């Protein structure tokens, strides 16, 4: 096996190429051999494919973990705001009893895509500043924590705010997921599922 050749590209999806971001990641330095890709037999299992499959699965499992964590955050935020709403409701009920003119009704503010982007932009700017200063000290759970703080200080989390199961991006149900790598994650899932089925074959070259 030639270590200079990108086996991921041969199989059908180079993760370094697909998820390249000049600010955060490195380009794939291995050879993307078009000849080897054209000669790739979809009905034959190659020795390097298990390693490629493990890489793909690792990325998808990380996405699943992020989605689970973010869903947990949203659930806790909704509980947090529900508790506040209950307390406010009790206070408004008391005021309504004291003041006949008071209706005691609240209007729930809905998130728009611009609100979400503004929240995420704040986190992104902080992340880039840390990287430029070579003082990146924010672990993943701290970044999630920062997001939670911004959301708590913004407005109640409505039911139309959810986590995209494809790329773990925070989106609004009425909007299309705008994550820059959403389509790449979709393709990765398709390629991984196809490779998983192929690895069940017994012919190894």
CSV table of C-alpha atoms in Angstrom, one decimal:
chain,number,residue,atom,x,y,z
A,1,UNK,CA,0.0,0.0,0.0
A,2,UNK,CA,1.3,3.4,-1.0
A,3,UNK,CA,1.1,5.8,2.0
A,4,UNK,CA,1.5,8.8,-0.3
A,5,UNK,CA,-1.9,8.2,-1.9
A,6,UNK,CA,-5.1,9.4,-0.2
A,7,UNK,CA,-7.3,6.3,0.2
A,8,UNK,CA,-10.2,8.4,1.3
A,9,UNK,CA,-10.2,10.1,-2.1
A,10,UNK,CA,-10.1,6.7,-3.8
A,11,UNK,CA,-13.0,5.5,-1.8
A,12,UNK,CA,-15.0,8.6,-2.7
A,13,UNK,CA,-14.7,11.2,0.1
A,14,UNK,CA,-11.6,12.9,1.3
A,15,UNK,CA,-12.5,14.4,4.7
A,16,UNK,CA,-9.6,16.9,4.7
A,17,UNK,CA,-10.6,18.2,1.3
A,18,UNK,CA,-14.4,18.3,2.1
A,19,UNK,CA,-14.1,20.0,5.5
A,20,UNK,CA,-11.2,22.3,4.6
A,21,UNK,CA,-11.3,25.7,6.4
A,22,UNK,CA,-8.2,27.9,5.8
A,23,UNK,CA,-8.6,29.3,9.3
A,24,UNK,CA,-8.9,26.1,11.2
A,25,UNK,CA,-7.8,23.0,9.2
A,26,UNK,CA,-5.0,21.8,6.9
A,27,UNK,CA,-5.3,20.8,3.3
A,28,UNK,CA,-4.9,17.1,2.3
A,29,UNK,CA,-1.2,16.7,1.5
A,30,UNK,CA,-1.6,13.2,0.0
A,31,UNK,CA,-1.9,12.4,-3.7
A,32,UNK,CA,-5.5,12.3,-5.1
A,33,UNK,CA,-4.8,9.7,-7.7
A,34,UNK,CA,-7.6,9.9,-10.4
A,35,UNK,CA,-6.3,6.8,-12.1
A,36,UNK,CA,-6.6,4.7,-8.9
A,37,UNK,CA,-10.0,6.2,-8.3
A,38,UNK,CA,-11.2,5.2,-11.7
A,39,UNK,CA,-9.9,1.7,-11.2
A,40,UNK,CA,-11.6,1.4,-7.9
A,41,UNK,CA,-13.9,-1.7,-7.9
A,42,UNK,CA,-17.0,-1.2,-5.8
A,43,UNK,CA,-17.5,-4.9,-5.6
A,44,UNK,CA,-14.1,-5.7,-4.2
A,45,UNK,CA,-13.0,-5.0,-0.6
A,46,UNK,CA,-9.5,-3.5,-0.3
A,47,UNK,CA,-7.3,-3.8,2.7
A,48,UNK,CA,-7.2,-0.1,3.4
A,49,UNK,CA,-10.9,0.4,3.4
A,50,UNK,CA,-11.4,-0.6,7.0
A,51,UNK,CA,-9.2,2.2,8.1
A,52,UNK,CA,-11.1,4.7,5.9
A,53,UNK,CA,-14.4,3.4,7.3
A,54,UNK,CA,-13.2,3.9,10.9
A,55,UNK,CA,-12.2,7.5,10.1
A,56,UNK,CA,-15.6,8.2,8.6
A,57,UNK,CA,-17.5,6.6,11.5
A,58,UNK,CA,-15.4,8.5,14.0
A,59,UNK,CA,-16.4,11.8,12.4
A,60,UNK,CA,-20.1,10.8,12.3
A,61,UNK,CA,-20.1,9.7,15.9
A,62,UNK,CA,-18.6,13.0,16.9
A,63,UNK,CA,-21.5,14.7,15.1
A,64,UNK,CA,-24.0,12.5,16.9
A,65,UNK,CA,-22.3,13.4,20.2
A,66,UNK,CA,-22.4,17.1,19.5
A,67,UNK,CA,-26.1,16.9,18.5
A,68,UNK,CA,-26.9,15.0,21.7
A,69,UNK,CA,-25.1,17.6,23.8
A,70,UNK,CA,-26.8,20.5,22.1
A,71,UNK,CA,-30.2,18.9,22.4
A,72,UNK,CA,-29.4,18.5,26.1
A,73,UNK,CA,-28.6,22.2,26.3
A,74,UNK,CA,-31.8,23.2,24.6
A,75,UNK,CA,-33.8,20.9,26.9
A,76,UNK,CA,-32.2,22.5,30.0
A,77,UNK,CA,-32.7,26.0,28.6
A,78,UNK,CA,-36.4,25.3,28.0
A,79,UNK,CA,-36.8,24.0,31.5
A,80,UNK,CA,-35.0,27.1,32.8
A,81,UNK,CA,-37.3,29.4,30.9
A,82,UNK,CA,-40.4,27.4,31.7
A,83,UNK,CA,-39.6,27.8,35.4
A,84,UNK,CA,-39.2,31.5,35.0
A,85,UNK,CA,-42.4,31.7,33.0
A,86,UNK,CA,-44.2,29.8,35.7
A,87,UNK,CA,-43.0,32.2,38.4
A,88,UNK,CA,-43.9,35.2,36.2
A,89,UNK,CA,-47.3,33.7,35.6
A,90,UNK,CA,-47.9,33.5,39.3
A,91,UNK,CA,-46.8,37.1,39.8
A,92,UNK,CA,-49.0,38.3,36.8
A,93,UNK,CA,-52.0,36.3,38.2
A,94,UNK,CA,-51.5,38.1,41.5
A,95,UNK,CA,-51.3,41.5,39.7
A,96,UNK,CA,-54.4,40.7,37.6
A,97,UNK,CA,-56.3,40.0,40.8
A,98,UNK,CA,-55.2,43.3,42.2
A,99,UNK,CA,-55.7,45.2,38.9
A,100,UNK,CA,-58.9,44.5,36.9
A,101,UNK,CA,-57.3,46.2,33.8
A,102,UNK,CA,-54.4,43.8,33.7
A,103,UNK,CA,-54.8,40.9,31.2
A,104,UNK,CA,-51.9,38.9,32.5
A,105,UNK,CA,-50.9,37.7,29.0
A,106,UNK,CA,-47.3,37.4,27.6
A,107,UNK,CA,-46.2,37.4,23.9
A,108,UNK,CA,-43.5,34.7,23.3
A,109,UNK,CA,-40.7,36.0,21.2
A,110,UNK,CA,-39.5,33.7,18.4
A,111,UNK,CA,-35.9,33.3,17.3
A,112,UNK,CA,-35.2,34.3,13.7
A,113,UNK,CA,-32.2,33.0,11.8
A,114,UNK,CA,-30.5,36.3,12.3
A,115,UNK,CA,-30.7,35.9,16.1
A,116,UNK,CA,-29.0,32.5,15.9
A,117,UNK,CA,-26.3,33.7,13.5
A,118,UNK,CA,-25.6,36.7,15.8
A,119,UNK,CA,-25.1,34.3,18.8
A,120,UNK,CA,-22.9,32.0,16.9
A,121,UNK,CA,-20.9,34.9,15.4
A,122,UNK,CA,-20.0,36.0,18.9
A,123,UNK,CA,-18.7,32.6,19.7
A,124,UNK,CA,-16.9,32.3,16.4
A,125,UNK,CA,-15.1,35.7,16.9
A,126,UNK,CA,-14.0,34.6,20.3
A,127,UNK,CA,-12.7,31.3,18.9
A,128,UNK,CA,-10.7,33.1,16.1
A,129,UNK,CA,-9.2,35.6,18.6
A,130,UNK,CA,-7.9,32.7,20.7
A,131,UNK,CA,-6.5,30.9,17.7
A,132,UNK,CA,-4.7,34.1,16.4
A,133,UNK,CA,-3.2,34.7,19.9
A,134,UNK,CA,-2.2,31.0,20.2
A,135,UNK,CA,-4.1,30.9,23.5
A,136,UNK,CA,-6.8,28.5,22.6
A,137,UNK,CA,-8.0,27.5,26.0
A,138,UNK,CA,-11.7,26.9,25.3
A,139,UNK,CA,-12.6,23.2,25.5
A,140,UNK,CA,-15.7,21.9,23.7
A,141,UNK,CA,-17.9,21.9,26.8
A,142,UNK,CA,-16.8,25.5,27.6
A,143,UNK,CA,-17.9,26.6,24.1
A,144,UNK,CA,-21.2,24.9,24.7
A,145,UNK,CA,-21.4,26.7,28.0
A,146,UNK,CA,-20.7,30.1,26.4
A,147,UNK,CA,-23.5,29.4,23.9
A,148,UNK,CA,-25.9,28.5,26.8
A,149,UNK,CA,-25.0,31.8,28.5
A,150,UNK,CA,-25.8,33.8,25.4
A,151,UNK,CA,-29.1,32.0,24.9
A,152,UNK,CA,-30.1,32.5,28.5
A,153,UNK,CA,-29.4,36.2,28.3
A,154,UNK,CA,-31.3,36.6,25.1
A,155,UNK,CA,-34.9,35.4,25.1
A,156,UNK,CA,-36.9,32.2,25.8
A,157,UNK,CA,-36.1,29.3,23.5
A,158,UNK,CA,-39.1,28.5,21.3
A,159,UNK,CA,-40.1,25.2,20.0
A,160,UNK,CA,-39.0,26.0,16.4
A,161,UNK,CA,-35.3,26.1,17.5
A,162,UNK,CA,-33.6,22.7,17.1
A,163,UNK,CA,-30.4,20.8,16.3
A,164,UNK,CA,-29.8,19.6,12.8
A,165,UNK,CA,-29.2,15.8,13.0
A,166,UNK,CA,-27.0,15.9,9.9
A,167,UNK,CA,-24.3,18.4,11.0
A,168,UNK,CA,-25.3,19.3,14.6
A,169,UNK,CA,-25.9,22.9,13.7
A,170,UNK,CA,-28.4,25.0,15.6
A,171,UNK,CA,-31.2,26.0,13.2
A,172,UNK,CA,-34.8,27.2,13.0
A,173,UNK,CA,-37.3,24.7,11.6
A,174,UNK,CA,-38.7,27.3,9.2
A,175,UNK,CA,-35.2,27.9,7.7
A,176,UNK,CA,-32.9,25.7,5.7
A,177,UNK,CA,-29.8,24.6,7.6
A,178,UNK,CA,-27.0,27.0,6.6
A,179,UNK,CA,-24.1,25.1,8.0
A,180,UNK,CA,-21.2,25.5,5.4
A,181,UNK,CA,-20.5,21.7,5.6
A,182,UNK,CA,-24.1,20.4,5.8
A,183,UNK,CA,-24.1,18.9,2.3
A,184,UNK,CA,-20.6,17.4,3.0
A,185,UNK,CA,-21.9,15.6,6.1
A,186,UNK,CA,-24.9,14.3,4.1
A,187,UNK,CA,-22.5,12.9,1.5
A,188,UNK,CA,-20.3,11.4,4.1
A,189,UNK,CA,-23.2,9.5,5.6
A,190,UNK,CA,-24.1,8.1,2.2
A,191,UNK,CA,-20.5,7.1,1.4
A,192,UNK,CA,-20.1,5.6,4.9
A,193,UNK,CA,-23.3,3.5,4.7
A,194,UNK,CA,-22.3,2.3,1.3
A,195,UNK,CA,-18.8,1.3,2.5
A,196,UNK,CA,-20.2,-0.4,5.5
A,197,UNK,CA,-22.3,-2.7,3.3
A,198,UNK,CA,-19.3,-3.3,1.1
A,199,UNK,CA,-17.1,-4.4,4.0
A,200,UNK,CA,-19.5,-7.3,4.6
A,201,UNK,CA,-18.2,-8.9,1.5
A,202,UNK,CA,-15.6,-11.6,1.7
A,203,UNK,CA,-13.4,-10.9,-1.3
A,204,UNK,CA,-10.3,-9.0,-0.2
A,205,UNK,CA,-7.6,-7.8,-2.7
